[in-house]
Coordinates of C-alpha atoms in Angstrom, one line a residue:
M69 CA 0.0 0.3 0.1
G70 CA 2.9 2.4 0.6
D71 CA 3.9 2.2 -2.6
T72 CA 1.0 3.1 -3.7
L73 CA 0.7 6.1 -1.9
A74 CA 3.3 7.5 -2.5
E75 CA 2.7 7.3 -6.1
L76 CA -0.5 8.8 -5.6
R77 CA 0.9 11.8 -3.9
A78 CA 3.4 11.8 -6.4
L79 CA 0.7 12.2 -9.4
M80 CA -1.3 14.6 -7.1
A81 CA 1.8 17.0 -6.9
S82 CA 2.7 16.8 -10.4
H83 CA -1.0 18.2 -10.9
S84 CA -1.9 21.3 -12.5
P85 CA -3.0 22.5 -10.6
P86 CA -0.7 20.7 -7.1
L87 CA -3.6 18.6 -5.1
D88 CA -3.8 18.8 -2.0
A89 CA -6.1 15.9 -1.5
L90 CA -7.4 13.2 -3.3
V91 CA -10.9 11.8 -2.8
V92 CA -11.6 8.5 -3.7
P93 CA -15.2 7.1 -3.6
S94 CA -16.1 3.7 -3.4
E95 CA -18.4 3.7 -6.5
D96 CA -18.6 3.4 -10.6
Y97 CA -19.3 5.4 -13.1
H98 CA -22.9 4.8 -11.8
Q99 CA -22.4 5.1 -8.4
S100 CA -23.6 1.7 -7.6
E101 CA -23.8 0.0 -4.3
Y102 CA -21.5 -2.9 -5.8
V103 CA -19.3 -2.7 -8.6
S104 CA -16.9 -5.0 -10.4
A105 CA -13.4 -5.5 -9.7
R106 CA -11.9 -3.4 -12.4
D107 CA -14.2 -0.5 -10.5
K108 CA -12.3 -1.1 -7.2
R109 CA -10.6 1.4 -6.4
R110 CA -10.9 2.8 -2.9
Q111 CA -10.5 -1.1 -2.0
F112 CA -6.6 -1.1 -3.8
V113 CA -5.3 2.4 -2.8
S114 CA -7.4 1.1 1.1
G115 CA -6.9 -2.1 1.5
F116 CA -10.4 -2.2 2.7
T117 CA -12.7 -4.2 1.3
G118 CA -16.5 -3.2 2.2
S119 CA -18.7 -2.2 0.1
A120 CA -19.1 0.6 1.4
G121 CA -16.4 3.6 2.0
L122 CA -14.6 6.3 1.1
A123 CA -10.8 7.1 0.8
L124 CA -8.6 10.7 1.2
I125 CA -5.4 10.8 0.6
T126 CA -3.7 14.4 1.9
T127 CA 0.3 15.4 1.2
N128 CA 0.9 13.7 4.7
E129 CA -2.2 10.7 5.9
A130 CA -5.1 8.8 4.6
R131 CA -8.4 8.5 5.8
L132 CA -11.0 5.7 5.6
W133 CA -14.9 6.7 6.0
T134 CA -17.0 4.0 6.3
D135 CA -20.5 3.3 7.8
G136 CA -21.5 1.7 10.9
R137 CA -21.7 -1.7 9.5
Y138 CA -17.6 -2.3 8.5
F139 CA -16.3 -0.2 11.8
L140 CA -15.0 -3.9 12.8
Q141 CA -13.7 -5.0 9.2
A142 CA -11.6 -1.4 8.9
T143 CA -9.8 -1.9 12.0
Q144 CA -9.0 -5.0 11.4
E145 CA -8.1 -4.8 7.0
L146 CA -6.6 -1.2 7.5
S147 CA -2.8 -1.2 7.6
D148 CA -1.1 2.2 10.3
Q149 CA -0.9 3.9 7.2
W150 CA -5.1 4.4 7.8
I151 CA -7.0 6.3 9.7
L152 CA -10.6 5.3 10.2
M153 CA -13.6 7.6 10.6
R154 CA -16.0 6.3 12.0
M155 CA -19.3 8.0 10.0
G156 CA -22.2 8.9 12.5
E157 CA -19.4 9.6 14.6
D158 CA -16.5 11.8 13.3
P159 CA -16.4 14.5 11.1
A160 CA -18.1 14.1 7.5
V161 CA -15.5 14.4 4.7
D162 CA -16.4 17.4 3.4
I163 CA -16.7 19.2 7.3
W164 CA -13.1 17.4 7.5
I165 CA -11.6 18.7 5.1
A166 CA -12.7 22.2 5.2
D167 CA -11.7 22.5 9.3
N168 CA -7.9 20.3 9.1
L169 CA -7.0 21.5 5.1
S170 CA -5.5 25.1 4.1
E171 CA -7.9 27.6 3.0
D172 CA -7.5 27.4 -1.2
A173 CA -6.4 23.6 -1.2
A174 CA -7.1 22.4 -4.0
V175 CA -9.3 18.6 -3.5
G176 CA -9.1 16.3 -6.6
I177 CA -12.2 14.2 -8.0
D178 CA -12.7 12.4 -10.7
P179 CA -16.1 13.5 -12.1
W180 CA -17.3 10.2 -13.1
C181 CA -17.1 8.6 -9.7
I182 CA -19.4 11.4 -8.4
S183 CA -22.9 11.8 -7.5
I184 CA -24.4 15.5 -8.5
D185 CA -25.8 15.8 -5.1
T186 CA -21.9 15.0 -3.2
A187 CA -19.8 17.5 -5.4
Q188 CA -23.0 20.6 -4.8
K189 CA -22.5 19.2 -1.2
W190 CA -19.2 19.6 -0.7
E191 CA -18.5 22.5 -2.6
N192 CA -20.5 23.9 -0.6
A193 CA -18.9 23.1 2.3
F194 CA -15.6 24.0 1.0
V195 CA -16.5 27.7 -0.8
R196 CA -16.1 29.3 3.5
K197 CA -12.3 28.2 3.0
G198 CA -11.8 28.9 -0.1
Q199 CA -11.3 25.5 -1.0
K200 CA -12.1 24.0 -4.0
L201 CA -13.0 21.0 -5.7
V202 CA -10.5 20.4 -9.0
Q203 CA -12.0 17.6 -12.0
T204 CA -9.6 15.4 -13.0
S205 CA -9.4 15.0 -16.5
T206 CA -7.4 10.6 -15.7
N207 CA -8.7 8.9 -12.4
L208 CA -5.4 9.0 -11.2
V209 CA -5.6 5.7 -9.5
D210 CA -6.0 4.2 -12.6
E211 CA -2.8 5.3 -13.4
V212 CA -0.9 3.5 -10.5
W213 CA -3.1 0.3 -10.5
K214 CA -0.4 -1.7 -12.0
N215 CA -2.4 -5.2 -12.8
R216 CA -6.2 -3.6 -12.7
A217 CA -8.8 -6.0 -14.2
P218 CA -9.1 -5.5 -17.8
V219 CA -12.8 -4.2 -19.8
E220 CA -15.2 -6.8 -19.8
T221 CA -17.2 -8.0 -22.8
N222 CA -20.9 -10.5 -21.2
P223 CA -23.6 -10.1 -23.4
V224 CA -27.0 -8.4 -23.3
I225 CA -30.1 -10.3 -22.5
V226 CA -33.3 -9.5 -23.1
H227 CA -35.4 -10.6 -19.4
P228 CA -38.8 -11.6 -21.3
M229 CA -42.2 -10.4 -19.9
E230 CA -43.2 -14.1 -18.5
F231 CA -40.3 -12.2 -15.8
S232 CA -40.3 -9.1 -16.1
G233 CA -44.5 -8.4 -16.5
R234 CA -44.7 -5.3 -18.1
S235 CA -43.2 -4.4 -21.6
V236 CA -40.5 -1.5 -22.5
A237 CA -43.2 0.0 -24.6
D238 CA -45.7 0.1 -21.6
K239 CA -42.2 1.5 -19.5
L240 CA -41.3 4.2 -21.8
K241 CA -45.2 5.7 -22.0
D242 CA -45.2 5.7 -18.4
L243 CA -41.9 7.6 -18.5
R244 CA -42.6 9.8 -21.2
E245 CA -46.1 11.4 -19.2
K246 CA -44.2 12.2 -16.4
L247 CA -41.5 14.0 -18.4
I248 CA -44.3 16.0 -19.5
Q249 CA -45.7 16.0 -15.9
E250 CA -42.6 17.7 -15.2
K251 CA -42.4 19.8 -17.4
A252 CA -38.9 17.8 -19.2
R253 CA -38.2 17.1 -22.2
G254 CA -35.5 14.1 -21.5
I255 CA -33.9 12.5 -18.8
I256 CA -30.4 10.9 -18.5
I257 CA -30.7 7.8 -16.7
T258 CA -27.3 6.4 -14.8
A259 CA -28.6 3.4 -12.0
L260 CA -27.5 -0.1 -14.0
D261 CA -30.8 -1.2 -12.4
E262 CA -33.2 1.3 -13.8
V263 CA -31.1 1.2 -17.3
A264 CA -31.4 -2.5 -16.9
W265 CA -35.6 -2.6 -15.6
L266 CA -36.6 0.1 -17.9
Y267 CA -35.1 -2.0 -21.3
N268 CA -36.2 -4.8 -20.2
I269 CA -33.1 -5.7 -20.5
R270 CA -30.4 -8.2 -18.0
G271 CA -26.4 -9.0 -18.3
S272 CA -23.4 -9.8 -15.7
D273 CA -21.0 -6.7 -15.6
V274 CA -21.7 -6.6 -11.8
S275 CA -20.6 -9.8 -9.9
Y276 CA -23.9 -11.2 -7.5
C277 CA -26.0 -7.9 -9.6
P278 CA -27.2 -8.8 -12.9
V279 CA -26.7 -5.2 -15.3
V280 CA -25.5 -3.7 -17.8
H281 CA -22.4 -0.9 -17.7
A282 CA -24.5 0.9 -19.4
Y283 CA -26.8 4.9 -19.1
A284 CA -29.7 5.5 -21.5
I285 CA -31.2 8.2 -22.6
V286 CA -35.5 9.4 -23.3
T287 CA -36.9 11.9 -25.2
S288 CA -40.9 12.5 -25.7
S289 CA -39.8 10.9 -28.4
S290 CA -36.1 9.0 -28.7
A291 CA -34.7 6.9 -26.8
F292 CA -31.1 5.9 -25.9
F293 CA -29.3 2.9 -24.6
Y294 CA -25.6 4.0 -24.2
V295 CA -23.0 -0.1 -24.4
D296 CA -20.2 -1.2 -24.9
K297 CA -21.4 -2.7 -28.7
R298 CA -19.8 -5.7 -28.3
K299 CA -22.1 -6.9 -25.4
V300 CA -25.0 -6.7 -28.1
S301 CA -26.0 -9.0 -30.1
S302 CA -28.1 -9.2 -33.2
E303 CA -30.5 -10.8 -32.0
V304 CA -29.9 -7.8 -29.4
N305 CA -29.8 -5.9 -31.6
L306 CA -33.0 -6.1 -33.4
Y307 CA -34.8 -5.6 -30.5
F308 CA -34.1 -2.5 -29.3
E309 CA -34.5 -2.0 -33.0
E310 CA -38.4 -3.4 -32.6
N311 CA -39.0 -1.3 -29.5
G312 CA -37.3 1.8 -31.0
I313 CA -33.9 2.2 -28.6
E314 CA -30.6 3.4 -30.8
V315 CA -28.4 1.4 -29.4
R316 CA -24.4 3.6 -29.7
E317 CA -21.8 3.3 -28.1
Y318 CA -20.9 3.8 -23.7
S319 CA -18.3 7.2 -24.1
A320 CA -21.0 8.5 -27.1
V321 CA -23.6 8.9 -24.0
S322 CA -20.5 12.4 -23.5
S323 CA -21.1 14.1 -26.7
D324 CA -24.5 12.9 -26.3
V325 CA -25.7 14.7 -23.4
T326 CA -24.0 18.3 -24.9
L327 CA -26.4 17.9 -28.2
L328 CA -29.1 16.8 -25.7
A329 CA -28.7 20.0 -23.8
S330 CA -28.8 21.9 -26.2
N331 CA -31.8 20.3 -28.3
K332 CA -29.8 18.8 -30.6
L333 CA -29.5 15.2 -30.0
N334 CA -31.6 13.6 -32.8
S335 CA -32.9 9.4 -32.8
K336 CA -32.0 8.3 -36.8
K337 CA -35.0 6.0 -35.8
A338 CA -37.5 8.1 -34.2
E339 CA -38.9 9.1 -37.8
T340 CA -38.8 5.1 -38.6
T341 CA -40.9 3.6 -36.1
G342 CA -43.9 2.9 -34.5
N343 CA -42.6 3.6 -31.5
G344 CA -44.3 6.9 -30.1
T345 CA -45.1 8.2 -33.4
T346 CA -48.1 10.3 -32.1
E347 CA -46.2 12.1 -29.9
A348 CA -42.6 12.2 -32.3
E349 CA -43.0 15.4 -31.8
E350 CA -39.9 16.8 -29.0
N351 CA -42.2 18.7 -26.2
N352 CA -41.4 21.9 -25.6
Y353 CA -40.4 22.1 -22.6
D354 CA -36.4 22.8 -22.3
L355 CA -35.3 21.2 -18.8
I356 CA -33.3 17.9 -18.4
W357 CA -34.4 16.1 -15.5
A358 CA -31.2 14.1 -13.7
D359 CA -30.8 12.4 -10.4
P360 CA -29.4 14.2 -8.5
G361 CA -27.8 11.1 -6.3
S362 CA -27.2 8.4 -8.9
C363 CA -25.9 10.8 -12.0
C364 CA -22.0 11.0 -11.9
Y365 CA -20.8 15.6 -12.0
A366 CA -19.3 14.4 -15.3
L367 CA -22.6 14.7 -17.3
Y368 CA -24.1 18.1 -15.1
I369 CA -21.2 19.5 -16.1
K370 CA -22.9 19.6 -19.5
L371 CA -25.4 20.9 -18.8
N372 CA -27.5 24.3 -18.2
S373 CA -27.7 23.8 -14.5
D374 CA -30.2 26.4 -14.4
K375 CA -32.1 23.7 -16.9
V376 CA -31.8 20.8 -15.4
L377 CA -34.7 19.2 -13.2
L378 CA -32.9 17.8 -10.1
Q379 CA -35.1 14.8 -8.8
Q380 CA -35.2 11.6 -7.8
S381 CA -35.2 9.1 -11.1
P382 CA -39.7 8.7 -11.8
L383 CA -37.9 5.1 -12.6
A384 CA -36.7 4.1 -8.8
L385 CA -40.4 3.8 -7.4
A386 CA -41.0 2.8 -10.5
K387 CA -39.1 -0.5 -10.8
A388 CA -39.5 -1.1 -5.9
L389 CA -43.7 -0.7 -7.1
K390 CA -43.7 -5.3 -8.4
N391 CA -46.5 -5.9 -10.5
P392 CA -48.7 -8.8 -10.3
V393 CA -46.2 -11.0 -12.3
E394 CA -42.9 -9.6 -10.5
L395 CA -44.4 -10.4 -6.6
E396 CA -45.6 -13.9 -7.7
G397 CA -42.0 -14.5 -8.7
L398 CA -40.7 -13.0 -6.1
K399 CA -42.6 -16.0 -4.0
K400 CA -42.0 -19.0 -5.6
A401 CA -38.6 -18.0 -5.7
H402 CA -38.7 -17.0 -2.4
I403 CA -40.1 -21.0 -1.8
R404 CA -37.3 -22.6 -3.8
D405 CA -35.1 -20.2 -2.4
G406 CA -36.3 -21.0 1.6
A407 CA -35.9 -25.0 0.3
A408 CA -32.1 -24.7 -0.6
V409 CA -32.1 -22.9 3.2
V410 CA -33.6 -26.1 4.3
Q411 CA -31.4 -28.4 2.9
Y412 CA -28.6 -26.7 3.9
L413 CA -29.4 -26.4 7.9
V414 CA -30.5 -30.5 7.5
W415 CA -26.5 -31.1 6.6
L416 CA -25.3 -28.6 8.5
D417 CA -27.3 -30.3 11.6
K418 CA -25.5 -33.4 11.0
Q419 CA -22.1 -33.0 9.9
M420 CA -21.4 -30.7 13.2
Q421 CA -22.8 -34.2 14.7
E422 CA -20.6 -36.8 13.3
I423 CA -17.0 -34.3 12.7
Y424 CA -17.3 -32.2 15.8
G425 CA -19.9 -35.1 18.3
A426 CA -22.5 -31.3 18.9
S427 CA -25.7 -31.7 20.0
G428 CA -27.5 -30.7 17.6
Y429 CA -29.5 -28.4 15.8
F430 CA -32.5 -29.6 18.6
L431 CA -30.5 -30.2 21.4
E432 CA -28.8 -28.8 24.1
G433 CA -26.5 -31.2 25.2
E434 CA -23.2 -29.9 27.3
E435 CA -19.2 -28.9 26.5
V436 CA -18.8 -30.8 23.3
T437 CA -16.6 -33.7 23.4
K438 CA -14.3 -32.1 20.6
K439 CA -15.1 -36.3 19.2
K440 CA -13.4 -35.1 15.8
Q441 CA -12.8 -38.6 15.0
L442 CA -12.6 -37.8 11.5
Q443 CA -9.3 -35.9 11.7
T444 CA -9.2 -35.0 7.6
L445 CA -12.2 -33.6 8.1
K446 CA -13.1 -29.9 9.0
L447 CA -15.7 -27.8 8.0
T448 CA -15.2 -23.7 7.6
E449 CA -17.2 -20.7 7.0
V450 CA -16.0 -21.1 3.4
T451 CA -17.0 -25.3 3.0
A452 CA -20.1 -24.8 5.1
S453 CA -21.5 -21.5 2.7
D454 CA -20.0 -22.9 -0.6
K455 CA -22.4 -26.6 0.2
L456 CA -24.8 -23.6 0.7
E457 CA -24.2 -22.3 -2.8
S458 CA -24.6 -26.0 -4.2
F459 CA -28.1 -26.2 -3.0
R460 CA -29.8 -22.7 -4.3
A461 CA -27.6 -23.7 -7.5
A462 CA -29.8 -27.2 -7.9
K463 CA -33.3 -25.1 -8.3
E464 CA -34.9 -23.8 -11.2
H465 CA -34.1 -20.6 -12.6
F466 CA -30.5 -20.1 -10.6
R467 CA -28.2 -17.5 -11.5
G468 CA -26.0 -16.8 -8.8
L469 CA -25.7 -15.9 -5.8
S470 CA -27.2 -11.6 -5.2
F471 CA -24.1 -11.1 -2.7
P472 CA -21.3 -12.5 -1.3
T473 CA -22.5 -14.8 1.6
I474 CA -21.8 -14.0 5.4
S475 CA -20.7 -17.4 7.1
S476 CA -19.8 -16.6 9.9
V477 CA -18.8 -18.0 13.6
G478 CA -18.4 -17.2 16.8
P479 CA -16.5 -13.3 17.7
N480 CA -16.8 -13.3 13.1
A481 CA -20.4 -13.3 13.5
A482 CA -20.1 -9.8 15.0
I483 CA -18.5 -8.4 11.6
I484 CA -21.9 -7.0 10.5
H485 CA -21.0 -7.6 6.6
Y486 CA -17.7 -10.2 7.5
A487 CA -16.9 -12.2 4.1
P488 CA -15.2 -15.2 4.8
Q489 CA -11.8 -16.5 2.7
A490 CA -10.7 -19.3 2.1
E491 CA -7.2 -18.6 3.7
A492 CA -8.4 -16.9 6.6
C493 CA -11.6 -17.9 7.0
A494 CA -12.7 -19.5 10.8
E495 CA -13.0 -23.3 11.5
L496 CA -17.0 -23.8 12.6
N497 CA -17.2 -24.7 16.3
P498 CA -20.2 -26.5 17.7
D499 CA -20.0 -24.3 21.1
S500 CA -20.1 -21.1 19.1
I501 CA -23.2 -18.8 17.4
Y502 CA -23.2 -19.3 13.7
L503 CA -24.7 -16.3 12.0
F504 CA -25.3 -17.2 7.9
D505 CA -27.1 -14.2 5.1
S506 CA -27.7 -15.0 1.8
G507 CA -29.2 -15.0 -1.1
A508 CA -29.6 -15.7 -4.5
Q509 CA -30.3 -14.4 -8.2
Y510 CA -32.9 -16.8 -9.8
L511 CA -34.7 -15.5 -12.7
D512 CA -38.0 -14.5 -11.5
G513 CA -36.9 -12.9 -7.8
T514 CA -33.9 -11.8 -5.7
T515 CA -33.6 -13.3 -2.3
D516 CA -31.6 -12.6 1.1
I517 CA -32.2 -14.8 4.3
T518 CA -30.4 -14.7 7.5
R519 CA -30.7 -18.0 10.2
T520 CA -28.6 -17.7 13.1
V521 CA -28.3 -21.5 15.0
H522 CA -26.2 -22.7 17.6
F523 CA -25.6 -26.4 17.4
G524 CA -24.1 -26.6 21.1
K525 CA -25.1 -25.8 23.8
P526 CA -26.1 -21.2 23.8
S527 CA -26.0 -18.9 27.4
E528 CA -28.4 -17.7 28.9
H529 CA -27.4 -14.0 27.2
E530 CA -27.2 -15.2 24.3
K531 CA -30.4 -16.6 24.0
A532 CA -31.9 -13.3 26.1
C533 CA -30.2 -11.5 22.8
Y534 CA -32.0 -14.2 20.1
T535 CA -35.0 -14.1 21.4
A536 CA -34.6 -10.3 21.6
V537 CA -33.9 -9.9 18.0
L538 CA -36.9 -12.2 17.3
K539 CA -38.9 -9.8 19.4
G540 CA -38.5 -6.9 17.1
H541 CA -38.3 -9.0 13.2
I542 CA -42.4 -10.0 14.5
A543 CA -43.1 -6.6 15.8
L544 CA -41.7 -4.8 12.5
G545 CA -43.1 -7.9 10.8
N546 CA -46.9 -7.8 12.2
A547 CA -46.9 -3.9 12.1
R548 CA -50.3 -2.3 10.3
F549 CA -49.8 1.1 10.0
P550 CA -51.5 4.1 7.1
N551 CA -50.7 4.7 3.8
G552 CA -48.4 7.8 3.9
T553 CA -46.0 6.0 6.5
N554 CA -42.5 6.2 5.6
G555 CA -39.7 3.7 7.4
N556 CA -38.4 6.3 9.6
A557 CA -41.3 5.7 11.6
L558 CA -41.6 2.4 11.7
D559 CA -37.3 0.8 12.3
I560 CA -38.2 1.7 16.3
L561 CA -40.7 -1.7 16.1
A562 CA -37.9 -3.6 15.8
R563 CA -35.4 -2.3 18.2
V564 CA -37.9 -1.5 20.8
P565 CA -37.5 -5.1 22.6
L566 CA -33.9 -4.7 22.5
W567 CA -33.9 -1.3 23.7
K568 CA -35.8 -2.7 27.2
N569 CA -32.8 -3.9 28.0
G570 CA -30.1 -1.6 26.6
L571 CA -29.1 -3.2 23.2
D572 CA -29.2 -1.5 19.5
Y573 CA -27.2 -2.5 16.4
R574 CA -25.3 -0.1 14.3
H575 CA -27.9 -1.2 10.7
G576 CA -30.3 -0.1 9.2
T577 CA -33.5 -2.2 9.4
G578 CA -34.9 -3.2 5.6
H579 CA -33.8 -1.9 2.6
G580 CA -36.0 -2.7 -0.8
I581 CA -35.1 -6.0 -3.0
G582 CA -35.5 -6.4 -6.2
S583 CA -36.9 -8.4 -9.6
Y584 CA -33.9 -10.7 -10.2
L585 CA -31.8 -7.2 -10.0
N586 CA -30.0 -5.6 -7.5
V587 CA -30.3 -6.9 -3.8
H588 CA -30.4 -3.4 -2.3
E589 CA -32.9 -1.2 -3.9
G590 CA -34.3 2.3 -3.3
P591 CA -35.5 4.8 -2.9
H592 CA -37.7 2.9 0.5
L593 CA -36.3 1.6 3.4
I594 CA -36.5 1.3 7.5
S595 CA -33.3 2.4 8.7
F596 CA -33.3 5.1 11.6
R597 CA -30.9 7.4 9.3
P598 CA -33.6 10.3 8.2
H599 CA -33.0 9.4 4.1
A600 CA -35.3 6.8 5.2
R601 CA -38.0 9.9 5.2
N602 CA -38.4 10.6 2.5
V603 CA -40.2 7.7 0.6
P604 CA -43.3 6.3 2.0
L605 CA -43.9 2.6 1.9
Q606 CA -46.3 1.4 -0.8
S607 CA -48.6 -0.9 -1.4
S608 CA -46.8 -4.1 -3.8
M609 CA -43.1 -2.5 -2.6
T610 CA -40.9 -5.2 -0.8
V611 CA -38.6 -4.7 2.0
T612 CA -36.6 -7.3 4.5
D613 CA -37.1 -7.1 7.9
E614 CA -33.7 -8.1 9.9
P615 CA -33.1 -6.5 12.9
G616 CA -29.7 -7.8 15.3
Y617 CA -27.1 -7.4 17.6
Y618 CA -24.0 -8.1 17.7
E619 CA -21.4 -8.5 20.2
D620 CA -17.9 -7.2 18.7
G621 CA -15.4 -10.5 19.7
S622 CA -18.3 -12.7 21.1
F623 CA -21.0 -13.3 19.1
G624 CA -23.3 -11.6 16.0
I625 CA -27.5 -12.2 15.8
R626 CA -29.7 -11.4 12.6
L627 CA -32.8 -12.3 11.3
E628 CA -34.1 -11.4 8.0
N629 CA -37.3 -12.1 6.3
V630 CA -38.2 -10.2 2.4
L631 CA -41.8 -8.3 2.8
I632 CA -44.6 -7.6 0.8
I633 CA -46.3 -4.5 1.7
K634 CA -49.8 -4.8 0.7
E635 CA -52.9 -3.7 1.5
A636 CA -54.1 -3.9 5.4
D637 CA -57.6 -5.3 6.4
T638 CA -58.5 -3.4 8.9
K639 CA -62.1 -3.0 11.0
F640 CA -62.0 1.6 11.0
N641 CA -60.4 3.3 8.0
F642 CA -59.4 6.9 10.1
G643 CA -59.0 9.5 8.1
D644 CA -59.7 7.6 4.8
K645 CA -55.9 6.9 4.5
G646 CA -55.7 3.1 3.4
Y647 CA -53.7 1.2 6.1
L648 CA -51.2 -1.5 5.4
S649 CA -49.5 -4.5 6.1
F650 CA -46.4 -7.2 5.7
E651 CA -46.5 -10.4 4.0
H652 CA -44.0 -12.9 4.6
I653 CA -42.5 -14.6 1.7
T654 CA -39.3 -16.0 3.4
W655 CA -38.8 -19.9 4.6
A656 CA -36.4 -21.0 7.4
P657 CA -37.5 -22.2 10.7
Y658 CA -36.1 -20.3 13.7
Q659 CA -34.0 -22.1 15.9
T660 CA -36.4 -22.5 19.0
K661 CA -33.4 -23.8 21.1
L662 CA -31.9 -20.3 20.9
I663 CA -35.1 -18.4 22.2
D664 CA -36.4 -17.6 25.5
L665 CA -39.5 -19.3 25.5
S666 CA -40.6 -17.0 29.0
L667 CA -39.8 -13.5 27.3
L668 CA -42.4 -14.3 24.5
T669 CA -46.1 -12.6 24.8
P670 CA -48.8 -15.3 24.3
E671 CA -49.3 -13.5 20.4
E672 CA -46.1 -13.7 19.4
L673 CA -45.7 -17.2 20.6
G674 CA -49.2 -18.1 18.2
W675 CA -46.8 -15.7 15.3
L676 CA -44.6 -18.4 15.8
N677 CA -46.1 -21.4 15.7
A678 CA -48.1 -20.5 12.4
Y679 CA -45.1 -19.0 10.9
H680 CA -44.3 -22.7 11.0
T681 CA -46.6 -24.5 10.3
K682 CA -46.8 -22.9 7.0
C683 CA -43.1 -23.0 6.5
R684 CA -43.6 -27.1 6.4
D685 CA -46.6 -27.1 4.0
I686 CA -45.3 -24.9 1.1
L687 CA -41.7 -26.4 2.0
A688 CA -42.2 -29.9 1.9
P689 CA -42.8 -30.9 -1.7
Y690 CA -39.6 -29.3 -2.2
L691 CA -37.7 -31.8 0.6
D692 CA -36.6 -35.4 0.4
G693 CA -38.2 -37.6 3.2
S694 CA -35.4 -37.2 6.0
E695 CA -35.3 -33.2 4.9
K696 CA -38.9 -33.2 5.8
A697 CA -38.9 -34.8 8.9
W698 CA -35.7 -32.9 10.0
L699 CA -38.9 -30.0 9.4
K700 CA -41.0 -30.9 11.1
K701 CA -39.3 -32.0 14.2
A702 CA -37.4 -27.4 13.9
T703 CA -41.3 -26.8 13.0
E704 CA -43.4 -28.8 15.5
P705 CA -46.4 -25.9 18.2
V706 CA -43.6 -24.2 20.6
S707 CA -45.8 -23.1 24.3
A708 CA -44.0 -20.6 27.1

């Protein structure tokens, strides 16, 4: 790392103007959460592998900002050349720069990797000191990154109507109506999942996310798709033509945004296709819509700033409101996924007993007599998660995992987004909690589930913590709330049982999930963070319910199901607002051995037993005889 920092500082010094600091964010040109190998610039310079964070390199120090999910991981991964900055506890990067760098300091950014929002916020913070953002013409990290991964040319794949549920023509028609409503004549779409959703395409340019590195521009009469053309087969090209979409080279988006700004962006096909011929005339509005959170600063500066509509992309909400085909697909995908998780638990239970002499999933044995008579055999966090992947891979429509599996034992489970590495991961231990958070991409839906288990004798403290997490999980899942409620208002429901004991967790409680798209999907979320107030929860959205508790150096607990928001059948309807509730679509048992049943209310016990009955009935057709018998035992009714 030392050489990298020295090389970057040399480039900063020779830059015109010389740079006092260089910002290296996690994001790619599309502000993505998960990025391809060649876009992991922040990981390359810092050694920190988490998905979220920002590196700042000054002439004499290096600092890394990350959020609460990664505090522990960052302290383990950062070398002593780096200082960890804890988001929410330490000053934000722009405040720190304004307070600590000299007046008129020059701060370098690659404008392609910074959103409009971020750039404007920083400029405002710097202005009082006369500090300035300097856009570098190339990415300085790329210049020192010798073995950067090459560009891949993975094919663009059409996502058929049987899974997408809505045609491109339909989606474009809605989008164009939104343009007219907002008095805009065009929109620049940069978020990869929005481009994929709008044009009903998928790809494999980013691990775990079935997206294509591409941009889209849509006007009232034309639609463009910017992509490396080597990825587009003749059949897929024909598909775009039939839908009135013009395919252009990925790099052309830059010059086309300039043309769009001066109203000179013309489609060769606008006149010849039947696509939108009734409105083939461009509308007379002059605003260009750009999402300030996902559109990069590099494209924004090509527009006339007084003619830009800076507002969240209308596709974010449209994509979040699942159509009936997507909802049905998600339910089916989660059933197959639940079967894979149960098969894994059955297998793991057997292995833990056979290799380690553990008392197993059901019994609370005393200290395990580490029998390990099969010395050659051992289970690690990685070999276990590989087995889980193999159960999923055997299921219909499987296309890969939806994020790197978090397979974590004991102290590792306290690292919220722990990613085990084969060469350094822990061996499974019957005397420790095991937490696994995993999901898959299926053609008909994306899944995300967390379960926490113990194959030996859990302590009373571990049980009390598990039960508090479960109580919060049940409380949120059972909530009924009026239309217009946002996820910030509901977040507390999952925390109250933990708060009673003076416990808490440092992450949000729920995120949307895609339909064979990104596992984390906005614009809504259930979180204590202020931006969870921005979007009310609506019927037909998906959201996770995943409270947790983490004791550093000891254990971690998290329970996660995916829920669908639906209209609630309430006795009354105060204020004619209409009420909403949740429907669980994730199916896998909760380990009753880890529950202190005396802490559950009769309602909570009733819910648990009803959920377990459904689990058994829904998954049985996907399991063999011994798996069914295990599940029957795992879902037996319990009482206090």
